[in-house]
Coordinates of C-alpha atoms and ligand atoms in Angstrom, one line a residue:
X45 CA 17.2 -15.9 52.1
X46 CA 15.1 -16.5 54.6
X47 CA 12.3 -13.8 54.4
X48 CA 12.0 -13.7 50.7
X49 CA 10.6 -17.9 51.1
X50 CA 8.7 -16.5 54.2
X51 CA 6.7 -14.0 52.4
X52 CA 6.3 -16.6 49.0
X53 CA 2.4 -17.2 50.9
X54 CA 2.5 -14.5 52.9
X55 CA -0.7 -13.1 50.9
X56 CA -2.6 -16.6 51.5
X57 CA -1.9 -17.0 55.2
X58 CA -2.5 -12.8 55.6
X59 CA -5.9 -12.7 54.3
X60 CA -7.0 -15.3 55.9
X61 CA -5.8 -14.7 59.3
X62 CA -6.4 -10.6 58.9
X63 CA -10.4 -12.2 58.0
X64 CA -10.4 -14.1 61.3
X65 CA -9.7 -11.2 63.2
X66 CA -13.2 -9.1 63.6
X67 CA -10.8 -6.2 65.8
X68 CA -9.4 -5.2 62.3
X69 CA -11.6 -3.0 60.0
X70 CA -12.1 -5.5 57.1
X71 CA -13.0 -4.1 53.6
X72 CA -15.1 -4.7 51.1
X73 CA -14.0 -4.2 47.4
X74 CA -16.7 -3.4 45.3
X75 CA -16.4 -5.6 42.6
X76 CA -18.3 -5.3 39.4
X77 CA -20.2 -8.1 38.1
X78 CA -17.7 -9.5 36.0
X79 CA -20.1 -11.7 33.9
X80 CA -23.4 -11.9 32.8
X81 CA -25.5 -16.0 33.1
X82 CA -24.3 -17.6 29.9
X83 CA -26.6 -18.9 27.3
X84 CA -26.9 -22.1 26.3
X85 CA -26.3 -22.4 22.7
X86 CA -29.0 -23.5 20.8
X87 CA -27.9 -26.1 17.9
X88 CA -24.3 -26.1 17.1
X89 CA -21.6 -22.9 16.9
X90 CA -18.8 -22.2 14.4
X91 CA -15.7 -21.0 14.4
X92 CA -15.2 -19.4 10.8
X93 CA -12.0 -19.8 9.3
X94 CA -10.1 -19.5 12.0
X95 CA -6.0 -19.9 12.5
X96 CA -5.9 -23.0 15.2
X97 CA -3.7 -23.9 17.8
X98 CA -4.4 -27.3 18.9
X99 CA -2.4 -27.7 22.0
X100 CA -2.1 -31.4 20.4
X101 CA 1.6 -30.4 19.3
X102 CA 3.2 -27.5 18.9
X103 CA 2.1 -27.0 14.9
X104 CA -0.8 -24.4 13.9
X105 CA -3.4 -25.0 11.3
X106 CA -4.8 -22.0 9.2
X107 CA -8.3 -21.7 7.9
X108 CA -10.4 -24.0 9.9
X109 CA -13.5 -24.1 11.3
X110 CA -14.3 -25.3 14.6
X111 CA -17.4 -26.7 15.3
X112 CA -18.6 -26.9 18.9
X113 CA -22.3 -28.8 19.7
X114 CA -23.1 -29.3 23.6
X115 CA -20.2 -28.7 25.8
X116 CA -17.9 -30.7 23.1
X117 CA -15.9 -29.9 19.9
X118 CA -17.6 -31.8 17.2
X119 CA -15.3 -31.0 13.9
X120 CA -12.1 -29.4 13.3
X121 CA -11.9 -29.1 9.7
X122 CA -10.8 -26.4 6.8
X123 CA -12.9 -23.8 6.3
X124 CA -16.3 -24.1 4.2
X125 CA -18.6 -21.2 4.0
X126 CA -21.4 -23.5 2.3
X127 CA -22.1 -25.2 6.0
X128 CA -24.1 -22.8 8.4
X129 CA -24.4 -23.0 11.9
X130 CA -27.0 -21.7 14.5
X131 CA -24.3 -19.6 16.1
X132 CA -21.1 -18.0 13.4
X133 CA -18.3 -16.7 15.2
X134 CA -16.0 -14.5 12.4
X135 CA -12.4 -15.5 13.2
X136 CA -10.6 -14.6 10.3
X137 CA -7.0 -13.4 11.5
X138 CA -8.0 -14.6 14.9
X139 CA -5.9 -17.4 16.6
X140 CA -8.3 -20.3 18.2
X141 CA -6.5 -22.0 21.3
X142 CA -7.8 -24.0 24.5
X143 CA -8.5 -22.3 27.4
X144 CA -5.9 -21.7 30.0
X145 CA -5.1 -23.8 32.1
X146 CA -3.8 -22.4 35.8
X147 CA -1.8 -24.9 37.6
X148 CA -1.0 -22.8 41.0
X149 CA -4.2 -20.4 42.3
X150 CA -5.5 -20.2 45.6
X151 CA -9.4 -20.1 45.1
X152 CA -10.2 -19.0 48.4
X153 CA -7.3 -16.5 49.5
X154 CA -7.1 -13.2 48.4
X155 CA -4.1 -10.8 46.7
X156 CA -5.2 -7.6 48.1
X157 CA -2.0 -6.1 50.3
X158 CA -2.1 -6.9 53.7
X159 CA -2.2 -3.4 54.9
X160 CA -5.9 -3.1 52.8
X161 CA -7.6 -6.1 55.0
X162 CA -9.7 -6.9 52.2
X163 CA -12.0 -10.0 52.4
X164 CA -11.8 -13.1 49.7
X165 CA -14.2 -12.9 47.7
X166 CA -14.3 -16.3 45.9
X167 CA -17.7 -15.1 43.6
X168 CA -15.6 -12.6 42.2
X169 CA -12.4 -15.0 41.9
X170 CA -13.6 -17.4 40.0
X171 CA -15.5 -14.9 37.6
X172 CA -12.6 -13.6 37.0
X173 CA -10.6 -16.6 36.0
X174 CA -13.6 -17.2 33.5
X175 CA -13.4 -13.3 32.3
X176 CA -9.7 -13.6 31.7
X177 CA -9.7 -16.7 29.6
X178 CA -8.7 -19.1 32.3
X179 CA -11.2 -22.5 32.2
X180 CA -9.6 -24.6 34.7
X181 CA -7.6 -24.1 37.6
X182 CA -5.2 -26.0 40.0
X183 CA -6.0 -25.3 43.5
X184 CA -2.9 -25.9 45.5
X185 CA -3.7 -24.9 49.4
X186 CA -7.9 -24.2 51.1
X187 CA -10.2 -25.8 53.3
X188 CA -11.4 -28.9 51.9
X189 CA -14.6 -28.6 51.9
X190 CA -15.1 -25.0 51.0
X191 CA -12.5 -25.7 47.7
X192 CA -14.6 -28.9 47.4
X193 CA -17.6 -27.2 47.4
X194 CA -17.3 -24.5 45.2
X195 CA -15.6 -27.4 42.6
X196 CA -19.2 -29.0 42.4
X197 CA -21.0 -26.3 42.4
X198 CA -19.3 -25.3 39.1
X199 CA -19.2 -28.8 38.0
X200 CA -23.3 -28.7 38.5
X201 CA -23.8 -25.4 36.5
X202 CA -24.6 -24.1 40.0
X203 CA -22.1 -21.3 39.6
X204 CA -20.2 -19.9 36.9
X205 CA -16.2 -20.4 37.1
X206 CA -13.2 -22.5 36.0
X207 CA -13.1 -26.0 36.3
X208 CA -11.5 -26.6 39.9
X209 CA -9.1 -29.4 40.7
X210 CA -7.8 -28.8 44.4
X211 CA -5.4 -30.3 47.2
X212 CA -7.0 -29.2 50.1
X213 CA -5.0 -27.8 53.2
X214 CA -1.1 -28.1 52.4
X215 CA 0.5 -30.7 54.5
X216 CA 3.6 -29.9 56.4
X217 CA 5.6 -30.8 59.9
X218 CA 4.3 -29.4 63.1
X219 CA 5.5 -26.0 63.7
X220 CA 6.4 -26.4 59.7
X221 CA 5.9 -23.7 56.9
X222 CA 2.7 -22.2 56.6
X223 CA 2.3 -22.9 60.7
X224 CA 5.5 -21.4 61.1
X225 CA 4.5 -18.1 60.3
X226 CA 0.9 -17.8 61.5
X227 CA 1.8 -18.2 64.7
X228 CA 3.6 -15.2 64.7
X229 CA 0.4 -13.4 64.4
X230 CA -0.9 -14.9 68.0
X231 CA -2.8 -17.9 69.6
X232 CA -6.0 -16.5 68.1
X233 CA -5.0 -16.7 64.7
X234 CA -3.4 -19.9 65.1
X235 CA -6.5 -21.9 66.4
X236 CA -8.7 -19.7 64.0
X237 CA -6.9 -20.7 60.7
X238 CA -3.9 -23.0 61.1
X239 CA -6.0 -26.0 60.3
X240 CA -7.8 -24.3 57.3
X241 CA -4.4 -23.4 55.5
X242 CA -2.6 -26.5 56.3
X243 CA -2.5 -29.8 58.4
X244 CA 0.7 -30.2 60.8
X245 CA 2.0 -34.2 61.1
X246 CA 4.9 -35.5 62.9
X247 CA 4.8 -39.3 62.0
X248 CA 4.4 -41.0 58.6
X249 CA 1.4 -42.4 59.7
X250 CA -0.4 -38.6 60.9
X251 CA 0.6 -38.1 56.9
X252 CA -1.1 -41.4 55.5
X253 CA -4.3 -40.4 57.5
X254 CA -4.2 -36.5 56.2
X255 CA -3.9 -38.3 52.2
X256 CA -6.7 -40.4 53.0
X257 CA -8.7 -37.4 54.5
X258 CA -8.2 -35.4 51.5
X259 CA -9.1 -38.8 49.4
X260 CA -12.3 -38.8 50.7
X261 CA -13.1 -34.9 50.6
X262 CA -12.1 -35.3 47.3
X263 CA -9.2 -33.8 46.8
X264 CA -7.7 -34.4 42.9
X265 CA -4.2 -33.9 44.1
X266 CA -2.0 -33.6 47.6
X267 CA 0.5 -30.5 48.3
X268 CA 3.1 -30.7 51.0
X269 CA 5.8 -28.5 52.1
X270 CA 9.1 -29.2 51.2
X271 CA 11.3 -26.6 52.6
X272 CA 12.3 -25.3 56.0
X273 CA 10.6 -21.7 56.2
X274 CA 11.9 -19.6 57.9
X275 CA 15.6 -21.0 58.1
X276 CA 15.4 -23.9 60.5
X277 CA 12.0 -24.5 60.8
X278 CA 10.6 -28.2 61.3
X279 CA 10.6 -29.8 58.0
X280 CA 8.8 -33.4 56.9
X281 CA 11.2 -36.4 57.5
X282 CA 12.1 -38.1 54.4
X283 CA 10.3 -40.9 55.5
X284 CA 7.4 -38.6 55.8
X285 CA 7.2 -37.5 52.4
X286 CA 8.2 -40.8 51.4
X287 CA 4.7 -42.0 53.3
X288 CA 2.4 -39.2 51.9
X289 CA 3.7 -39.9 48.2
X290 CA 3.4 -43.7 48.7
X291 CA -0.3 -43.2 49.6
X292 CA -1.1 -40.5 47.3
X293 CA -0.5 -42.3 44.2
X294 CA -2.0 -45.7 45.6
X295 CA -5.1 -43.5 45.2
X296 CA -4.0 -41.9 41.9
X297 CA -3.0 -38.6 43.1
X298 CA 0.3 -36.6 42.5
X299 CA 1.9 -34.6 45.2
X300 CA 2.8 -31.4 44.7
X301 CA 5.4 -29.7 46.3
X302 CA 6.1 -26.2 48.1
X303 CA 10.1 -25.8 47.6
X304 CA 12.4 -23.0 47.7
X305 CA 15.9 -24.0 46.5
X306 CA 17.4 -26.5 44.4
X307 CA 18.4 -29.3 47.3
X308 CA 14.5 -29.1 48.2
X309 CA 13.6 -29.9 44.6
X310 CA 16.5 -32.9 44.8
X311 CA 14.6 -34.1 47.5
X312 CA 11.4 -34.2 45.7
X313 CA 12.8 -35.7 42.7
X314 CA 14.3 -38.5 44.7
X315 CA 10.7 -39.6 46.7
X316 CA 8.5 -39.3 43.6
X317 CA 7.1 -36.2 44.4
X318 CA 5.1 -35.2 40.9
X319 CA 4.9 -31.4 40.8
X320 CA 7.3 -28.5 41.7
X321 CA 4.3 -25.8 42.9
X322 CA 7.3 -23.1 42.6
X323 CA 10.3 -23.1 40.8
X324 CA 14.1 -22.8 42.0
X325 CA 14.4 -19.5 43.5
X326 CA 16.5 -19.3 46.4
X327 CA 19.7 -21.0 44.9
X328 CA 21.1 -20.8 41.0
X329 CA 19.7 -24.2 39.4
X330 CA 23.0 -26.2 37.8
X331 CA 22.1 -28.0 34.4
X332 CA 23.8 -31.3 36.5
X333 CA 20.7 -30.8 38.9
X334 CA 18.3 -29.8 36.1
X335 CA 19.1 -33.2 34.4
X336 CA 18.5 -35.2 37.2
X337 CA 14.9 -33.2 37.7
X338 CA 14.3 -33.8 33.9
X339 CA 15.3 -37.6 34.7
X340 CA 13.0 -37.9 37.6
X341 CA 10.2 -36.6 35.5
X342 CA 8.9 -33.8 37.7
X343 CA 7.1 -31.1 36.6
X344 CA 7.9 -27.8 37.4
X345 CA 5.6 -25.0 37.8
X346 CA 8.2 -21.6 38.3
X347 CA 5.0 -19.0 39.4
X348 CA 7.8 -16.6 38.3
X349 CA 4.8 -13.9 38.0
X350 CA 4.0 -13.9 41.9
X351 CA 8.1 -13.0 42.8
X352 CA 7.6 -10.3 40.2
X353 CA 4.5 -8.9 41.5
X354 CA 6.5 -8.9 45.2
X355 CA 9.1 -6.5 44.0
X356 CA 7.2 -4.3 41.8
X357 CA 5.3 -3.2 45.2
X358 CA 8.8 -3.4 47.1
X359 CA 10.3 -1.3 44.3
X360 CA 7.1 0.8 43.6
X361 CA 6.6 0.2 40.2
X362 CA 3.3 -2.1 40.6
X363 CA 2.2 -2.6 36.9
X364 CA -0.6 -5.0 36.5
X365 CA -2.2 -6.6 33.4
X366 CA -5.0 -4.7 31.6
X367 CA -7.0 -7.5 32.5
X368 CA -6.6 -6.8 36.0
X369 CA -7.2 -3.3 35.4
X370 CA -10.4 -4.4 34.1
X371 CA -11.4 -6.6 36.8
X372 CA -10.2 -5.2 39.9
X373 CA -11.6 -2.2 41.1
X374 CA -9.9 1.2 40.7
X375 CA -9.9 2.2 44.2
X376 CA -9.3 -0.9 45.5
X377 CA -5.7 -1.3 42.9
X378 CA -4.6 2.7 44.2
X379 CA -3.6 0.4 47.5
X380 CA -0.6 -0.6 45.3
X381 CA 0.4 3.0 44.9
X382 CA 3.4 4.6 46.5
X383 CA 2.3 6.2 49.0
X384 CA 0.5 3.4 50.3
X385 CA 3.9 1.1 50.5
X386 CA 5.3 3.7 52.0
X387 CA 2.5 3.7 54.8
X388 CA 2.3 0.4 55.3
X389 CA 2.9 -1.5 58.7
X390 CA 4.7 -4.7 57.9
X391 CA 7.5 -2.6 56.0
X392 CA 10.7 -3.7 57.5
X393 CA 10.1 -7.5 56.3
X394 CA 8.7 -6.8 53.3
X395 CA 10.9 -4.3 51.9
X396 CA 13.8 -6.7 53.1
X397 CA 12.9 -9.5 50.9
X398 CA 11.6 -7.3 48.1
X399 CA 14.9 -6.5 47.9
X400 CA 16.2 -9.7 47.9
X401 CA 13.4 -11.1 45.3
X402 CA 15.1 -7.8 43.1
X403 CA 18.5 -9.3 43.7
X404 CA 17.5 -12.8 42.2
X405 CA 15.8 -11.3 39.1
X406 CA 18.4 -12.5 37.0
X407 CA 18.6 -15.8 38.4
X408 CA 15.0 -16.6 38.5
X409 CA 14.7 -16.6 34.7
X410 CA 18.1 -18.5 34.0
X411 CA 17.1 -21.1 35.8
X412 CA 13.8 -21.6 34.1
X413 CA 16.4 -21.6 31.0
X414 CA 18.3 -24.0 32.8
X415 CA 15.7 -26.5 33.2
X416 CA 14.4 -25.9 29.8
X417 CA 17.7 -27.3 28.5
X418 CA 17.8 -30.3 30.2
X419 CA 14.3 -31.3 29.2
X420 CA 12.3 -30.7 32.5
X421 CA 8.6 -30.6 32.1
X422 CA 7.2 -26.6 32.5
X423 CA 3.7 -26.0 33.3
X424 CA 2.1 -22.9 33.4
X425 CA 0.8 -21.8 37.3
X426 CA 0.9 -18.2 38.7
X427 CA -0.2 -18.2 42.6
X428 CA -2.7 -16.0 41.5
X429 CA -4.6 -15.2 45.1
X430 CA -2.2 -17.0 47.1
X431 CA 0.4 -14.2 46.9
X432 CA 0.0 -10.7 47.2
X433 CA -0.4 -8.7 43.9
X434 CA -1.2 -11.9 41.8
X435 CA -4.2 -11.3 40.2
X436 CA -6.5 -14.3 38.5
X437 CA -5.2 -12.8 35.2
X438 CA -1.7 -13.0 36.2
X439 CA -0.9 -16.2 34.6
X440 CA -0.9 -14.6 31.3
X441 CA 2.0 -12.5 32.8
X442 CA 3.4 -15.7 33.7
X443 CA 3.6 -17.0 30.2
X444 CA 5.2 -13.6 28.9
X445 CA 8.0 -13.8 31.6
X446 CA 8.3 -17.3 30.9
X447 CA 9.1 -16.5 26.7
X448 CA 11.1 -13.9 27.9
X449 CA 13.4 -16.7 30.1
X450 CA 13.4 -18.3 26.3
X451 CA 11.0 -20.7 26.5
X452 CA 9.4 -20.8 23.0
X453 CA 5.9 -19.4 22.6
X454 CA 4.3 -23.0 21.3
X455 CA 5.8 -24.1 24.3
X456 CA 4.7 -22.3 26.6
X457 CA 1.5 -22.5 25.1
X458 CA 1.7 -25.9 25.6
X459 CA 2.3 -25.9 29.4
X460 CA -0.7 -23.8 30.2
X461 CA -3.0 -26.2 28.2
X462 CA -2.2 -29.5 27.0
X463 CA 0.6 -30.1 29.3
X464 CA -1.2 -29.0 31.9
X465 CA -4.1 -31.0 31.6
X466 CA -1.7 -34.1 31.4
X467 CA -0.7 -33.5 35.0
X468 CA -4.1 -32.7 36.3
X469 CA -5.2 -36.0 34.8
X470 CA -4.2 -39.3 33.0
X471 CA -6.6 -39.2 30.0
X472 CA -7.8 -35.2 30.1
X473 CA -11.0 -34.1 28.3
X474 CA -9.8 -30.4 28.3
X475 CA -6.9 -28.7 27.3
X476 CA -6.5 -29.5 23.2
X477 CA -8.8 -28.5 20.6
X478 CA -9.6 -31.8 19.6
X479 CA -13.3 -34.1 18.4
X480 CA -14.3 -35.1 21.6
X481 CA -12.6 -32.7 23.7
X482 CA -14.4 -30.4 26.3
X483 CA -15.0 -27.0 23.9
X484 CA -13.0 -24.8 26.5
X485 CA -11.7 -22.3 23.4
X486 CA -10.3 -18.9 23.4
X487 CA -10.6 -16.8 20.3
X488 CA -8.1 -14.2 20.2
X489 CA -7.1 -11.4 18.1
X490 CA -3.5 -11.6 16.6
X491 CA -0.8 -14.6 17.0
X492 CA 0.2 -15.4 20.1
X493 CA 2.8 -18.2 18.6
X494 CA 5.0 -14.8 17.4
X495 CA 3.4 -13.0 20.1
X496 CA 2.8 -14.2 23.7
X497 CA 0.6 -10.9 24.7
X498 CA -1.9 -11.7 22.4
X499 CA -3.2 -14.5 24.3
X500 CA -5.0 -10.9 26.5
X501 CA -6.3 -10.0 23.4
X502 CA -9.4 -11.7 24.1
X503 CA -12.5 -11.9 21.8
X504 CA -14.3 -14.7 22.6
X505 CA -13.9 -17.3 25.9
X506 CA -16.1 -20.3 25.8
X507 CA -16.1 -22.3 28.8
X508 CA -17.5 -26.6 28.5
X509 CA -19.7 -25.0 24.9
X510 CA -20.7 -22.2 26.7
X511 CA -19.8 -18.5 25.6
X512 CA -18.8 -16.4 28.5
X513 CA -21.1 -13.3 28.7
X514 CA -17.9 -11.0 30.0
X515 CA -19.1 -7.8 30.7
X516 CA -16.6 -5.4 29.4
X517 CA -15.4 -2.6 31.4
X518 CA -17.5 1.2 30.4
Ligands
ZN779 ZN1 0.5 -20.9 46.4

């Protein structure tokens, strides 16, 4: 119980402390360059004939075209050969949907396995968000202003990547989950990280002053901790969260909030927390407590991709997506073989809760189907980089595990787009293919509303008008 919530950032707070400490022999993965500097478009670009997916509801229109001028979609309309465009993009018996949107990544962590030391390498990140169809992501937990940073520079054209919406460090009681665990790994790693990865209050007022810190860096949204990690760890007072969540949405931001079992997403419900960054995991959700969730109005995010990532390395039977096969390099992915689990150092933990994360495998999904039921909100987030074996692409892994729970594919398709983009903001410009909309479009081959995996099947991503020049693997 309590090492399976323990290890749930374990990859985050890893990479970061393993990067602080020069004694280790830090790697380098060589990473390919992933894309290639988009053009700008000259004139306007069509999608021909295409089957579309609006996001709007949960309907599909056949034979449109989609025309895109600038960074915006200008017409959605049936198709018409007669009108030519600078730029024709054949999608017959393609499906057209908005780019994904991932509402739990970690920008500036990494997922490489803590016995690898590998570096983040936040270029390469956010290149492969874009590669992998994902065009705007949540960032729930790094430094302010290196999150913030990198958000502008992609905002300016500076860089190419998603469109970033960040909390900054997660805030959470002194001595509280993340700070719980890295000071396990020594005073050292302590002073050198702590305060990146998270900031540690102890009165309501410490927490009013960390929102309005993170107001002025910025910050689109606030995450806090929730939970006690490990098992009787300081937690925030209810007056606490009460305090953060008051101020937060004074200045217009949710909260989002790092939970582990059912009573800890009671607790959010009942102060007005906004966003569950995790779903029920540690406890069987009831439908009684789903409805009050669903009454409360808070989103849930389950990141049931990261959980299943943890015991495929526990249970040796790492299997990532072929888009992480294409974007991860091949020596640096062997780490997840057998023999190095077997090597590794931190085993005794890790195995532990891997088999523990194996033992909730049923329940994890049935409580997704739980909340479903009773009409709580699901969006679509992964934890990609914040948890070990989560790759950027993971979150379409995410929305296959999610149809498999029995969440319908429109659905899902819905809360990693449109639904999405409803949390991230009150009047999005993203995340439906609509005229006026940011043209963040994904052409892909086959039907992902009968079939979920198609959404990898990517043919074209096109990121605020412009195509992504992926660079495809040789
Ligand atoms: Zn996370």
């Amino acid at each position: 119980m309590v090492r399976r919530a323990c290890f749930l950032l374990l990859g985050l707070v890893l990479s970061v402390v393993l990067a602080a400490c020069a004694l280790f022999p830090v790697k380098y993965p060589e990473y390919r360059a992933l894309l290639s500097e988009g053009k700008t478009a000259v004139g306007k670009t069509v999608f021909r004939d295409a089957r579309v997916f609006t996001a709007v509801d949960g309907t599909v229109l056949e034979h449109q075209d989609v025309w895109v001028s600038g960074s915006t979609i200008e017409e959605l309309v049936p198709t018409d050969p007669s009108r030519t465009a600078e730029v024709e993009i054949d999608a017959r018996g393609k499906t057209l949907m908005p780019g994904l949107v991932d509402m739990h990544v970690h920008t500036t962590a990494t997922s490489w396995p803590p016995w690898y030391l590998a570096m983040p390498d936040t270029k390469h990140t956010l290149e492969a968000f874009l590669y992998s169809g994902i065009t705007t992501v949540n960032d729930l937990g790094g430094a302010l202003d290196e999150v913030g940073t990198l958000r502008n520079e992609v905002a300016d054209g500076k860089r190419q990547g998603p469109r970033i919406f960040f909390a900054g460090p997660i805030i959470t009681a002194r001595g509280g989950y993340p700070a719980s665990l890295i000071s396990e790994y020594g005073v050292l790693a302590q002073a050198a990280v702590t305060d990146k990865i998270c900031t540690q209050v102890t009165t309501p007022r410490e927490a009013t002053e960390a929102v309005l810190r993170r107001v002025s860096g910025g910050a689109t949204i606030i995450k806090i901790v929730v939970a006690d990690i490990p098992s009787g760890a300081p937690r925030l007072t209810e007056e606490t969260i009460a305090a953060v969540v008051k101020e937060a949405h004074a200045h217009g931001l949710k909260v989002a909030a790092h939970i582990d079992d059912a009573s800890d997403a009671l607790l959010c419900a009942k102060l007005g927390v906004d966003l569950l960054a995790h779903g029920v995991i540690t406890s069987a959700l009831t439908p009684e407590e789903a409805k009050t969730l669903a009454a409360a109005k808070i989103v849930m995010v389950p990141t049931m991709v990261n959980y299943e990532r943890f015991a495929q390395i526990a249970q040796k039977r790492y299997t990532p997506l072929q888009l992480t096969i294409d974007t991860e390099p091949k020596a640096s992915l062997e780490q997840f073989a057998p023999k190095y689990v077997d090597a590794a150092v931190l085993t005794p933990g890790f195995f532990k809760w891997g088999d523990e994360i194996e033992a909730h495998v049923k329940t994890r999904p049935v409580n997704v189907k739980t909340a479903l039921e009773a009409g709580v909100q699901i969006a679509v987030g992964s934890d990609a980089m914040g948890s070990v074996g989560t790759f950027a692409p993971d979150i379409h892994h995410e929305l296959e595990l999610l149809v498999a729970a029995g969440m319908p594919n429109a659905d899902a398709l819905m809360g990693a787009t449109s639904r999405a983009a409803k949390v991230l903001m009150d009047k999005p410009h993203f995340g439906t293919i609509e005229v006026g909309k940011s043209a963040d479009l994904l052409l892909v081959d086959g039907d992902p509303l009968t079939d979920i995996s198609a959404t990898q099947k990517l043919v074209v991503v096109m990121a605020r008008g412009k195509t992504v020049q992926r660079n495809l693997p040789k």
